[in-house]
PDB file of C-alpha atoms and ligand atoms in Angstrom:
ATOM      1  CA  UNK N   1       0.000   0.000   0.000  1.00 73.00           C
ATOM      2  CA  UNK N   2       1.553   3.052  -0.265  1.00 80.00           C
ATOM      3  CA  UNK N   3       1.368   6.081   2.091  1.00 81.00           C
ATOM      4  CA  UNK N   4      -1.026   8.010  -0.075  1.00 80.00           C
ATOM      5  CA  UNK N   5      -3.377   5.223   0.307  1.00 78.00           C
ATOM      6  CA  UNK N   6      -2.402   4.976   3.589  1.00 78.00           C
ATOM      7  CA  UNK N   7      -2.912   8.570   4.696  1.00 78.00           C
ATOM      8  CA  UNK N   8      -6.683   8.198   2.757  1.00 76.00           C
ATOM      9  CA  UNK N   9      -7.587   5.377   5.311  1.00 74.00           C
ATOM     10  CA  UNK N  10      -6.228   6.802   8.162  1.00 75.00           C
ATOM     11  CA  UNK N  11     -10.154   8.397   8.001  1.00 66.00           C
ATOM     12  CA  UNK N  12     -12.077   5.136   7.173  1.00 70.00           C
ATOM     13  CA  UNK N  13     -10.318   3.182   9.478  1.00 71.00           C
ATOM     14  CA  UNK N  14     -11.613   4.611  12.345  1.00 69.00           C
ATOM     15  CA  UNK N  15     -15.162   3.737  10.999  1.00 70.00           C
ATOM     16  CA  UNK N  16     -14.211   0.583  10.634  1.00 71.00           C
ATOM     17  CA  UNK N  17     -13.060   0.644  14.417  1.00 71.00           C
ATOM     18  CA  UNK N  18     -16.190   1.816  15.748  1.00 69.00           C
ATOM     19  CA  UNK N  19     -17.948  -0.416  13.883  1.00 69.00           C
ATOM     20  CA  UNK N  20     -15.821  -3.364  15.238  1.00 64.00           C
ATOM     21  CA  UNK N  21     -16.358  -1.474  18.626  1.00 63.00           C
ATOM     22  CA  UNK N  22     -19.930  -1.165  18.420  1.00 63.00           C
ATOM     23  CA  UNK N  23     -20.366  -4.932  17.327  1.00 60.00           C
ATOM     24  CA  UNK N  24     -18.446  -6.351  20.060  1.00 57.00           C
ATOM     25  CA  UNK N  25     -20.508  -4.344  22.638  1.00 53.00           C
ATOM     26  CA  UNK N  26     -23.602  -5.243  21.250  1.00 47.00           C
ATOM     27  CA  UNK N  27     -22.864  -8.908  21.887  1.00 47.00           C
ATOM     28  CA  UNK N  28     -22.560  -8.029  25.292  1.00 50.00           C
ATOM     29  CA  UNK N  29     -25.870  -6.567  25.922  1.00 51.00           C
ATOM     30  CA  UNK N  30     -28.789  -7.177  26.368  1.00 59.00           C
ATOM     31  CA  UNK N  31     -29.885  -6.513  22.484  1.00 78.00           C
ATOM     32  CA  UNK N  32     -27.723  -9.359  21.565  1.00 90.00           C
ATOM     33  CA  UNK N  33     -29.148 -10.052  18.198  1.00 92.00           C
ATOM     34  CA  UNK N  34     -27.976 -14.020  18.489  1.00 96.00           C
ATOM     35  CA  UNK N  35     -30.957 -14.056  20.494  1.00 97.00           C
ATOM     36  CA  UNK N  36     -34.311 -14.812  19.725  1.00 97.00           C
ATOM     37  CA  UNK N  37     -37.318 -13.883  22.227  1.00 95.00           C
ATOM     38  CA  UNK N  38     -41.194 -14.390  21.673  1.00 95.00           C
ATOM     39  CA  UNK N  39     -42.777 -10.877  20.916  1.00 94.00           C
ATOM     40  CA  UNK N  40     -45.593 -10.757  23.448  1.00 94.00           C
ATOM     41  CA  UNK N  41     -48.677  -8.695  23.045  1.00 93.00           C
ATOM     42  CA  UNK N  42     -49.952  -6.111  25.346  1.00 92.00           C
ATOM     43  CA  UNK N  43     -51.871  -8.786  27.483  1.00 89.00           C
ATOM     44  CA  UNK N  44     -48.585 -10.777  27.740  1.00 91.00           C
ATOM     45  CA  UNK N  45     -49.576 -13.374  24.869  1.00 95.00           C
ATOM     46  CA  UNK N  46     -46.905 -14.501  22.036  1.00 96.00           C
ATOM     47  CA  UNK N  47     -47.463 -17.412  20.207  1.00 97.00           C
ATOM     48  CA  UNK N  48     -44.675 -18.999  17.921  1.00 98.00           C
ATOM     49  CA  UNK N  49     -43.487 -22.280  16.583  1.00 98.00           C
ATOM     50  CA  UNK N  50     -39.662 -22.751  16.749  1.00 98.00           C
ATOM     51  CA  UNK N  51     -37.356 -26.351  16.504  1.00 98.00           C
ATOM     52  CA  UNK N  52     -34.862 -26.682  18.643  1.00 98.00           C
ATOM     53  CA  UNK N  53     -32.033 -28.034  17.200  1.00 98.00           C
ATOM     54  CA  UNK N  54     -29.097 -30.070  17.850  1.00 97.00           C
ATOM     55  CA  UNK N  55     -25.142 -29.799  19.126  1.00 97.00           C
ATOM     56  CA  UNK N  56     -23.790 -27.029  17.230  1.00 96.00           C
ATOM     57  CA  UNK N  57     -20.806 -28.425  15.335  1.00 94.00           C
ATOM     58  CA  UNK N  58     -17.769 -29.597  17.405  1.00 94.00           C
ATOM     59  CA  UNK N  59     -20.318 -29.849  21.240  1.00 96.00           C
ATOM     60  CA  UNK N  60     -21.524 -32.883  22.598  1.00 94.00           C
ATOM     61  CA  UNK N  61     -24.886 -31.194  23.907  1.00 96.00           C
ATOM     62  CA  UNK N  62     -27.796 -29.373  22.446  1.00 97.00           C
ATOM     63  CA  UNK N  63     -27.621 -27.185  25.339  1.00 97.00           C
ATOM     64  CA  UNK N  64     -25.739 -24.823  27.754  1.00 97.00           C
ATOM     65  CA  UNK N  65     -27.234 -24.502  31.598  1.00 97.00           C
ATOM     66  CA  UNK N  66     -26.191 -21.743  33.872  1.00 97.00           C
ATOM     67  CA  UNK N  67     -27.033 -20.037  36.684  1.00 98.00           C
ATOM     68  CA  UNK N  68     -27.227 -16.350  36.895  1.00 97.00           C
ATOM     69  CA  UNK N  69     -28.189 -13.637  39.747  1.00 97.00           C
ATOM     70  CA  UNK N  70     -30.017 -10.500  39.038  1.00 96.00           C
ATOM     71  CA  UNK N  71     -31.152  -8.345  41.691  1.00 95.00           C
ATOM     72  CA  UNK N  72     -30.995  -4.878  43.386  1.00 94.00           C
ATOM     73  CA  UNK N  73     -29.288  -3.510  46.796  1.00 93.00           C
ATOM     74  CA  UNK N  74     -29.094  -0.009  48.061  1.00 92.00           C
ATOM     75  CA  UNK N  75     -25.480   0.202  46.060  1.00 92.00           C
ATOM     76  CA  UNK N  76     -26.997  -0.461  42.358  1.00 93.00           C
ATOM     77  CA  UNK N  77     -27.746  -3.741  40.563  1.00 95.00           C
ATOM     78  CA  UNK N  78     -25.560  -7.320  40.888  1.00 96.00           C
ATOM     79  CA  UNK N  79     -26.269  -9.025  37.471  1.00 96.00           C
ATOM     80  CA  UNK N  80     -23.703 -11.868  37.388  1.00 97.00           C
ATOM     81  CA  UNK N  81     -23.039 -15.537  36.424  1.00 97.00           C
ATOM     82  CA  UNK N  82     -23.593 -17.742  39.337  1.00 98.00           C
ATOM     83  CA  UNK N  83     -19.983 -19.818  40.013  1.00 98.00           C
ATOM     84  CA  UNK N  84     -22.273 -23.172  41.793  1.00 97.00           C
ATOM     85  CA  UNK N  85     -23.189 -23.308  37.741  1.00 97.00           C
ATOM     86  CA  UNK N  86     -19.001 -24.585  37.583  1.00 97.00           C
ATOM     87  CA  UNK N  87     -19.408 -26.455  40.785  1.00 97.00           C
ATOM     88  CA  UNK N  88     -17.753 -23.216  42.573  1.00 97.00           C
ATOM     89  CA  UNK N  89     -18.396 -21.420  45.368  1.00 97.00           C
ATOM     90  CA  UNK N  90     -20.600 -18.236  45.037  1.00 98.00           C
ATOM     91  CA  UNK N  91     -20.981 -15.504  47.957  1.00 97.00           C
ATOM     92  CA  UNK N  92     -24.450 -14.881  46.899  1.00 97.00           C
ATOM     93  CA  UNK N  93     -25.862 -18.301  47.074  1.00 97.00           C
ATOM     94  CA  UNK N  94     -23.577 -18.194  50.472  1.00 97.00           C
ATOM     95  CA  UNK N  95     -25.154 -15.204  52.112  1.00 96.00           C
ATOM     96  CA  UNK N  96     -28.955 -16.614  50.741  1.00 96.00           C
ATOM     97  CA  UNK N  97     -28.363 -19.911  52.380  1.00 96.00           C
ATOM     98  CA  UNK N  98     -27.449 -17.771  55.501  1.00 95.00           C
ATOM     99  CA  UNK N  99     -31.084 -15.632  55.307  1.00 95.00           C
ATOM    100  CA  UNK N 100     -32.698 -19.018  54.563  1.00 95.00           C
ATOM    101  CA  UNK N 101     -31.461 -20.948  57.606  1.00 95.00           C
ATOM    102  CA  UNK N 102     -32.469 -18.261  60.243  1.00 94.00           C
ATOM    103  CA  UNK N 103     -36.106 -19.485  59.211  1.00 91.00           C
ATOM    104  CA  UNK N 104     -37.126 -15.865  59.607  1.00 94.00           C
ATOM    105  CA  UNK N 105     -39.889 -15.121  56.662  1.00 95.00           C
ATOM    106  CA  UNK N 106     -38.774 -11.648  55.849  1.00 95.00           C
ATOM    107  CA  UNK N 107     -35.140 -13.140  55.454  1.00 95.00           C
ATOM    108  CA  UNK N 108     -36.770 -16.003  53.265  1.00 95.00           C
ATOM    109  CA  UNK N 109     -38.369 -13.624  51.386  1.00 95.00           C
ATOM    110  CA  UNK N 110     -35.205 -11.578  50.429  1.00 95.00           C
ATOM    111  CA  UNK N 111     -33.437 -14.879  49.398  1.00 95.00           C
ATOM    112  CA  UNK N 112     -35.742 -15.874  47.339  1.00 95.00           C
ATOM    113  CA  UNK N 113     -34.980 -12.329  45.605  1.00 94.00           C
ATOM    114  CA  UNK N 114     -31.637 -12.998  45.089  1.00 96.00           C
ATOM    115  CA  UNK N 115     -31.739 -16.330  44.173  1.00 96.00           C
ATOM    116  CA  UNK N 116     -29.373 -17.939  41.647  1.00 97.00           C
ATOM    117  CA  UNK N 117     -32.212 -18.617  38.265  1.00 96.00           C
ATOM    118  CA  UNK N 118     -31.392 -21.558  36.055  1.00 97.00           C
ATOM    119  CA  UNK N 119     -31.366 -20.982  32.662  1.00 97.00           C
ATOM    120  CA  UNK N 120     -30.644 -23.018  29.355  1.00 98.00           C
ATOM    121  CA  UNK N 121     -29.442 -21.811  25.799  1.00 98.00           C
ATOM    122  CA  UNK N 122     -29.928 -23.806  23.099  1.00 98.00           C
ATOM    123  CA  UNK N 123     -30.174 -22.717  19.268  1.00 98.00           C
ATOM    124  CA  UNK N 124     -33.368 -22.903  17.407  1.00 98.00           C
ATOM    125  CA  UNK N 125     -35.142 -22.418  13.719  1.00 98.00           C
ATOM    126  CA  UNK N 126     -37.774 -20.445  13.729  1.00 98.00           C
ATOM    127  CA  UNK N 127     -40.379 -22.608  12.040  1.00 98.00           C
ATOM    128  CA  UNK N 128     -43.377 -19.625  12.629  1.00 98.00           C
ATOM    129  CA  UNK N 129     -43.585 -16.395  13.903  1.00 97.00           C
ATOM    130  CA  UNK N 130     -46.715 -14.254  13.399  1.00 96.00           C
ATOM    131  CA  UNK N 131     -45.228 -11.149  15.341  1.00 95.00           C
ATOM    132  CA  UNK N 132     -42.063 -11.168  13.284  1.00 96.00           C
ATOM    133  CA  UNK N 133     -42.214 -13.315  10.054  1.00 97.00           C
ATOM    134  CA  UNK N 134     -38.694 -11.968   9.030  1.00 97.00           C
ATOM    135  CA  UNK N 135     -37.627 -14.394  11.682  1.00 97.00           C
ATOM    136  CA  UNK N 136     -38.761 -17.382   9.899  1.00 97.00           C
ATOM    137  CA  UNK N 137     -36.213 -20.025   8.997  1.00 97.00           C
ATOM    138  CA  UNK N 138     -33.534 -18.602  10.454  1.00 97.00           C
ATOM    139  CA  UNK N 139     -31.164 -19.632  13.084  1.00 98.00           C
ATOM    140  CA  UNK N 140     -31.015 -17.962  16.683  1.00 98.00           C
ATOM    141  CA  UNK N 141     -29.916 -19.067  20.065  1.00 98.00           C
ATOM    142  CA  UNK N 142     -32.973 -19.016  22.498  1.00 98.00           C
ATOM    143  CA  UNK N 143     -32.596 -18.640  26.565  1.00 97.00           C
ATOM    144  CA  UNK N 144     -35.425 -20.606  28.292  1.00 97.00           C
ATOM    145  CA  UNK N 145     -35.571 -21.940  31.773  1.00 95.00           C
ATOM    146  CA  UNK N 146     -37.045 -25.023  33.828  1.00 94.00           C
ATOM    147  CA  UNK N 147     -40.443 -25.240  32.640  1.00 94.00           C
ATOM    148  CA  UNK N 148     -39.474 -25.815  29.286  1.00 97.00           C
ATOM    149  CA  UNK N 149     -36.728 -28.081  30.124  1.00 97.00           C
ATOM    150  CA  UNK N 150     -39.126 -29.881  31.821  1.00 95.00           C
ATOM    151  CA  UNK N 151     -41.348 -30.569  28.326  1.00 96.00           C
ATOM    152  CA  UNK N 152     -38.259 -31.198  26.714  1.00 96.00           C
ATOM    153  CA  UNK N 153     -37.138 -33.969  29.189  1.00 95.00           C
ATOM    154  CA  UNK N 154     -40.978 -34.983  29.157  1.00 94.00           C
ATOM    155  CA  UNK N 155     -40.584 -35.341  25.669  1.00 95.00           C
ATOM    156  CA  UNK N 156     -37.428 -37.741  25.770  1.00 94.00           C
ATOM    157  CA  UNK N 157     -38.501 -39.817  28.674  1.00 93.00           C
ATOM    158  CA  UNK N 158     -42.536 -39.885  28.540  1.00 90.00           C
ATOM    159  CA  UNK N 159     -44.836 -40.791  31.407  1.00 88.00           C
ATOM    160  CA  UNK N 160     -46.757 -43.672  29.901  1.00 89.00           C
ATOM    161  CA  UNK N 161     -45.768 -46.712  27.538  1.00 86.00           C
ATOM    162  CA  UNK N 162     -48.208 -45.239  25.389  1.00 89.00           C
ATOM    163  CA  UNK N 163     -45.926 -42.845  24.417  1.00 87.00           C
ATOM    164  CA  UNK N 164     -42.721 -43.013  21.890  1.00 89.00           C
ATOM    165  CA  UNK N 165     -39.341 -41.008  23.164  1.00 93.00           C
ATOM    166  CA  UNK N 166     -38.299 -38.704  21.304  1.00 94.00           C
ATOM    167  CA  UNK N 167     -35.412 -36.478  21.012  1.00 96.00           C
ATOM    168  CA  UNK N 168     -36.614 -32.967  20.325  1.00 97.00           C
ATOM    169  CA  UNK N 169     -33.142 -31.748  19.091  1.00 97.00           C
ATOM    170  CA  UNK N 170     -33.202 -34.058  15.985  1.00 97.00           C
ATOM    171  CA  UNK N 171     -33.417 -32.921  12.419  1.00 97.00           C
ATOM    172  CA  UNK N 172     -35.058 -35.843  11.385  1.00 97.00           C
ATOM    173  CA  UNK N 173     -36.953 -37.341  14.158  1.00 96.00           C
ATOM    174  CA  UNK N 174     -37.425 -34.388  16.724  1.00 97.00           C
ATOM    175  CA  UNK N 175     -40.911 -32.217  16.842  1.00 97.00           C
ATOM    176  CA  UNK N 176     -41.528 -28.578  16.538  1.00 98.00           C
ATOM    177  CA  UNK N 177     -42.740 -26.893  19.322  1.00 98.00           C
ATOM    178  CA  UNK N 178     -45.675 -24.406  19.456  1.00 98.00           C
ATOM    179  CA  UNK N 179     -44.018 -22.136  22.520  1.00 98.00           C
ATOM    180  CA  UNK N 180     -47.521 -20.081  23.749  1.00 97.00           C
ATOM    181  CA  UNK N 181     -47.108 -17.721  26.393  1.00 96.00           C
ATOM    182  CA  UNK N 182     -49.732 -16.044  28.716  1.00 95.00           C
ATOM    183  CA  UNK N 183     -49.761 -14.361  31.313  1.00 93.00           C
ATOM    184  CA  UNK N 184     -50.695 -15.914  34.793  1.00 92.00           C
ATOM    185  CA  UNK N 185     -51.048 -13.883  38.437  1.00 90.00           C
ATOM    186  CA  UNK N 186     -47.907 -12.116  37.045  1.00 88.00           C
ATOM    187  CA  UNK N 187     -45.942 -14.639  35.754  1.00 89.00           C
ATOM    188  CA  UNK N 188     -45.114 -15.437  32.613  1.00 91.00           C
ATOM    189  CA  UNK N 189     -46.353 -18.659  31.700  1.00 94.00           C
ATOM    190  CA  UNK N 190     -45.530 -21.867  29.430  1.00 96.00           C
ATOM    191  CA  UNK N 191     -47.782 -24.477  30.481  1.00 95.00           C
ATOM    192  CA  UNK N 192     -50.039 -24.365  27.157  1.00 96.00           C
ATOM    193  CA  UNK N 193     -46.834 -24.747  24.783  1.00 97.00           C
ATOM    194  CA  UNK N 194     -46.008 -27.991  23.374  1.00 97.00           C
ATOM    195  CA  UNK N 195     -44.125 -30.578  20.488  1.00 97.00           C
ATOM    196  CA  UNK N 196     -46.464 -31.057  17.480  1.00 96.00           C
ATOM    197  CA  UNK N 197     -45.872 -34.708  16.562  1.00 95.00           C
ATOM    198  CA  UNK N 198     -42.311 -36.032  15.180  1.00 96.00           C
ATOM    199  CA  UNK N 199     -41.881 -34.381  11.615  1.00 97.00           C
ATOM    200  CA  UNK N 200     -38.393 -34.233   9.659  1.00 97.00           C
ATOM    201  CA  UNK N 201     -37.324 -30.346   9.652  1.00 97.00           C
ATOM    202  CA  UNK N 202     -36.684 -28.952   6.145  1.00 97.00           C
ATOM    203  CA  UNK N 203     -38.422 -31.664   4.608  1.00 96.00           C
ATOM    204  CA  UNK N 204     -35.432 -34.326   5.504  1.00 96.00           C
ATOM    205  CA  UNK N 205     -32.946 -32.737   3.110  1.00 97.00           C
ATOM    206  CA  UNK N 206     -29.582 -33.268   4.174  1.00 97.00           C
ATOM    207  CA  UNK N 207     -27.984 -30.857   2.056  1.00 97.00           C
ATOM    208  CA  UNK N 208     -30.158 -28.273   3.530  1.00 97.00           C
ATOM    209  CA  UNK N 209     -29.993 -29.397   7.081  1.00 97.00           C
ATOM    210  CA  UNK N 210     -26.303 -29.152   6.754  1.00 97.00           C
ATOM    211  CA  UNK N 211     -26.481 -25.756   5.804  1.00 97.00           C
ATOM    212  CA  UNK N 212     -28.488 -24.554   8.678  1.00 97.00           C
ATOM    213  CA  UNK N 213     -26.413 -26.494  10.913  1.00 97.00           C
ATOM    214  CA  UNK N 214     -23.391 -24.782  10.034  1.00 97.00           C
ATOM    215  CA  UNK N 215     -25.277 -21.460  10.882  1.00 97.00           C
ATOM    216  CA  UNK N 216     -26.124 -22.751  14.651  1.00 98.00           C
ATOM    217  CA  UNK N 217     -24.027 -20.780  17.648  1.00 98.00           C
ATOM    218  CA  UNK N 218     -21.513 -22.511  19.802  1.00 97.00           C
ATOM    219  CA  UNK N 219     -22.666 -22.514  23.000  1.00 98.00           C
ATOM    220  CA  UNK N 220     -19.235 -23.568  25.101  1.00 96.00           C
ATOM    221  CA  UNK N 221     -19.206 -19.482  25.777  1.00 95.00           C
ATOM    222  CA  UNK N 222     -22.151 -19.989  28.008  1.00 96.00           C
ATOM    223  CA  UNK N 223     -20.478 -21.929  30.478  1.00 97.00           C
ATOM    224  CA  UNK N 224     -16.575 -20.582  30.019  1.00 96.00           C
ATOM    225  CA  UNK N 225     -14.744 -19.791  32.890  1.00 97.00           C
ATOM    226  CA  UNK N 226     -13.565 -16.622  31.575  1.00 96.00           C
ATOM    227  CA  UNK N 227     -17.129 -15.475  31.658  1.00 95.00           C
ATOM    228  CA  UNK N 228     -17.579 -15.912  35.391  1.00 97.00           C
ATOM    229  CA  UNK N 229     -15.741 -13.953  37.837  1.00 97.00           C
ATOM    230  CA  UNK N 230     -13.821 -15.148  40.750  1.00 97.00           C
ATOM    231  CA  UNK N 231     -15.656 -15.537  44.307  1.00 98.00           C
ATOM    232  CA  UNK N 232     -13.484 -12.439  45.533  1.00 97.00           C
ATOM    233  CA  UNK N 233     -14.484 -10.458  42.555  1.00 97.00           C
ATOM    234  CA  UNK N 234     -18.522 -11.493  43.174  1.00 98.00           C
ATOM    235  CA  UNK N 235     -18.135 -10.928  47.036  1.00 97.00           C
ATOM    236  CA  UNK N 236     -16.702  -7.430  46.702  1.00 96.00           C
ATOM    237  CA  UNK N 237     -19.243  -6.365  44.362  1.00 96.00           C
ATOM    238  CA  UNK N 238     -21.865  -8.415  46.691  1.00 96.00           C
ATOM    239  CA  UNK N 239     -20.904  -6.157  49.410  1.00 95.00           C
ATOM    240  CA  UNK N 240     -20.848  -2.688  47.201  1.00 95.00           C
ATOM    241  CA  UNK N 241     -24.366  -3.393  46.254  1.00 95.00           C
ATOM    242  CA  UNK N 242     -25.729  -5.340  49.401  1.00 93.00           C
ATOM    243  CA  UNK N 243     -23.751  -2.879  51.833  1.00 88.00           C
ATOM    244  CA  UNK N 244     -22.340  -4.630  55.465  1.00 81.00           C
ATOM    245  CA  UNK N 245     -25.982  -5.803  56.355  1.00 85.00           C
ATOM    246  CA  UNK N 246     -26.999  -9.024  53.803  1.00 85.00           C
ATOM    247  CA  UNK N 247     -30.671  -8.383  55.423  1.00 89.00           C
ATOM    248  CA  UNK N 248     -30.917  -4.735  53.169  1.00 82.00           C
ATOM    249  CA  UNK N 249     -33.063  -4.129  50.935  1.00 82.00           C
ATOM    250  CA  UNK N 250     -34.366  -1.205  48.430  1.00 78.00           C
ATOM    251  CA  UNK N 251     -37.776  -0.003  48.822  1.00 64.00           C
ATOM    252  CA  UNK N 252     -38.460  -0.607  44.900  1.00 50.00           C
ATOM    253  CA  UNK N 253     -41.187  -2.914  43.804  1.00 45.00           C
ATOM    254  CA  UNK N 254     -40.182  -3.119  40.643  1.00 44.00           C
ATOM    255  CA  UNK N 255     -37.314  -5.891  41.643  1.00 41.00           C
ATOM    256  CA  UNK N 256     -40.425  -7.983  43.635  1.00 39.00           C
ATOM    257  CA  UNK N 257     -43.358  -7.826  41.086  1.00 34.00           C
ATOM    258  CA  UNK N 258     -41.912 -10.097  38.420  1.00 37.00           C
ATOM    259  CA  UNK N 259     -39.069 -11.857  39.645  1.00 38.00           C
ATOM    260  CA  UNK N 260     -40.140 -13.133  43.147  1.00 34.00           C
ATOM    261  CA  UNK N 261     -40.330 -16.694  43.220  1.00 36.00           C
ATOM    262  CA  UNK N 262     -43.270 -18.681  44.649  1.00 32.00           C
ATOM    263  CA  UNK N 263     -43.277 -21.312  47.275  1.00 30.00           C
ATOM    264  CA  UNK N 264     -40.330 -23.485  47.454  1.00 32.00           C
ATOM    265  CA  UNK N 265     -40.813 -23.907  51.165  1.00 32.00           C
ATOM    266  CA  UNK N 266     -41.478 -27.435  50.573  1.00 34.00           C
ATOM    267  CA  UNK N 267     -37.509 -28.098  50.134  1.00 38.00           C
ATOM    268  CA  UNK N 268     -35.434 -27.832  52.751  1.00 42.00           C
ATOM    269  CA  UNK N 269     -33.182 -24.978  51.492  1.00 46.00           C
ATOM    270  CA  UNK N 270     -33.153 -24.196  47.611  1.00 48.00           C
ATOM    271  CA  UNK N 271     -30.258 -21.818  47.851  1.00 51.00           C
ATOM    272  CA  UNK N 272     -27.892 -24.832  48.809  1.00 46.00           C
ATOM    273  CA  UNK N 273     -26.259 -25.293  45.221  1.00 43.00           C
ATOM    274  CA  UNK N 274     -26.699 -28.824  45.155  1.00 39.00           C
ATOM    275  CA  UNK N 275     -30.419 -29.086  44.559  1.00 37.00           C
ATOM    276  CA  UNK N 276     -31.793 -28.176  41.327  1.00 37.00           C
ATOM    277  CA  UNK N 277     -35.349 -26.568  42.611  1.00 37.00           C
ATOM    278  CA  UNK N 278     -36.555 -24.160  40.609  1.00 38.00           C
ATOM    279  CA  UNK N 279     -39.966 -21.657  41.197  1.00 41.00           C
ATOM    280  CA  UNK N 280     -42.562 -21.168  39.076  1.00 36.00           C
ATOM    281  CA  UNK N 281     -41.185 -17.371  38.689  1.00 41.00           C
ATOM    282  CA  UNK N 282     -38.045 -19.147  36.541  1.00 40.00           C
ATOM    283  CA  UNK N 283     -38.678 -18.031  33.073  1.00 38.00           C
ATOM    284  CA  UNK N 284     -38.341 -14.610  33.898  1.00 43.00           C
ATOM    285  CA  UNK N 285     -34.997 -14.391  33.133  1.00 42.00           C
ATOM    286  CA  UNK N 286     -31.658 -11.667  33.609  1.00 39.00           C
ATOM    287  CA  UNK N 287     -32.948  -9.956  30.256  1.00 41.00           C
ATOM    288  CA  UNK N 288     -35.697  -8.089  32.285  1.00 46.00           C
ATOM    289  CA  UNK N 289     -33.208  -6.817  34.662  1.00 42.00           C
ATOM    290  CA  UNK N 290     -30.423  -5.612  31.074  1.00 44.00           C
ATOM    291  CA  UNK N 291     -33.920  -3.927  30.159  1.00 49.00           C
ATOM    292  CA  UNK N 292     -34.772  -2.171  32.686  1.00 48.00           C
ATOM    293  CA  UNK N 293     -31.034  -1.171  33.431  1.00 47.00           C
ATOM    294  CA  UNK N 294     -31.500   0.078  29.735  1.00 51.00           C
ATOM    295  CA  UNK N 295     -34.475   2.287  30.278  1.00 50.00           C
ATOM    296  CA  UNK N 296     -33.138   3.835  33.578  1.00 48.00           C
TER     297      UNK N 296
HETATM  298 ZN1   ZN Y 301     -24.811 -17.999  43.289  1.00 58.01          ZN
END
């Protein structure tokens, strides 16, 4: 190249910068465009058929599970990866399982707050979607939590010999599922959404199939190391936001209405990272917390 070219992209390089800039931040928020969500009206209803869809090319599993915290103390907002998700330690879950154990209710109540909330990535083709037809056939990663699970493991291990197993995640022998949301005594709710019977997806063509598999997301990222921070890191920002009493709170509803969990009192402690209980509040996931963050 020589310097007079040089010199005239001295200009256009810094486009090109921002634009690299821009792109890298936008995978880190919450308008990460990998993403797909259901567009919900304004009574809370979406309706959409999607296909979840197997490992991505090079991972053993159709799916990533993590946990994550997202709540609010006088000191500002602690949205991070839970560490139990590696099998680590996490000062959260620590200092819940502390509130739980004193039995008090007010304490219970302010753990279930801060809970750690289970969630699962997988990647998905969007087979139909009313709100946003542009969507159709195309490849996104999709963030759901227990409930859903729970019809996908339904689905692969069925209640009654009646019923053939199936693996959902299969091109040719999986289901699409018709994902309808409502909205019940605040929640957001799944219950109605189910697999449509066993159907090859894009007609069976392999040369197709391979083709939209080679557009599905890794989802190793999910469950890196590097994306989790170390317990010191987590308990120093636990104690900027939380301040030196674990039993403050902020007098804002808007961290209570949606993401308060209901009764899990049946278990002995659900903060203690080895048990895998999960509240009916579950789907309402971190993304609620980016958004309102967003629109502060
Ligand atoms: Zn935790």
């Amino acid at each position: 190249m020589s310097f007079a070219d040089f010199k005239k992209r001295s200009q256009s390089s810094i486009n090109e910068l921002t634009k690299k800039i821009e792109e890298t931040n936008k995978k880190e928020s919450y308008t990460d465009d990998r993403f797909w969500r259901p567009e919900l009206d304004k009574s809370s209803n979406g309706y959409a058929v999607i296909r979840f869809l197997p490992a991505p090319e090079g991972e053993d599993l159709p799916w990533a599970k993590y946990y994550s915290h997202g709540f609010q103390g006088k000191g500002g907002w602690f949205i991070e990866n839970c560490p139990t998700t590696l099998g680590q330690k996490c000062p959260v879950c620590e200092s819940n399982s502390e509130l739980w154990n004193s039995g008090v209710e007010k304490d219970k109540d302010i753990a279930r707050n801060r809970k750690r909330r289970l969630h699962y990535v997988s990647n998905i083709m969007i087979v139909s979607d009313p709100a946003n037809p542009q969507n159709e056939g195309k490849v996104f990663l999709y963030k759901f939590g227990k409930k859903i699970f729970d019809k996908i493991n339904d689905a692969m291990n069925p209640e009654f010999e009646d019923e053939d197993a199936i693996n959902p995640f299969d091109f040719w022998g999986g289901a699409n599922f018709k994902l309808k949301v409502r909205k019940v005594a605040g929640f957001i709710n799944y219950d109605k959404s189910e697999f449509e019977s066993t159907s090859a997806l894009l007609d069976g063509n392999d040369a197709n199939l391979e083709v939209l598999w080679k557009t599905q997301y890794a989802l190793a990222e999910f469950v890196d190391p590097a994306n989790f921070k170390s317990y010191t890191e987590l308990k120093t920002k636990r104690d900027t936001v939380l301040g030196n009493d674990i039993r403050e709170t902020v007098s804002d509803t808007t961290t209570t209405a949606e993401t308060v969990s209901e009764s899990e009192d049946s278990t002995p402690n659900p903060f203690d990272s080895t048990t895998e209980t999960e509240s009916k509040g579950e789907e309402t996931d971190a993304l609620t917390y980016f958004e309102k963050l967003a629109n502060e």
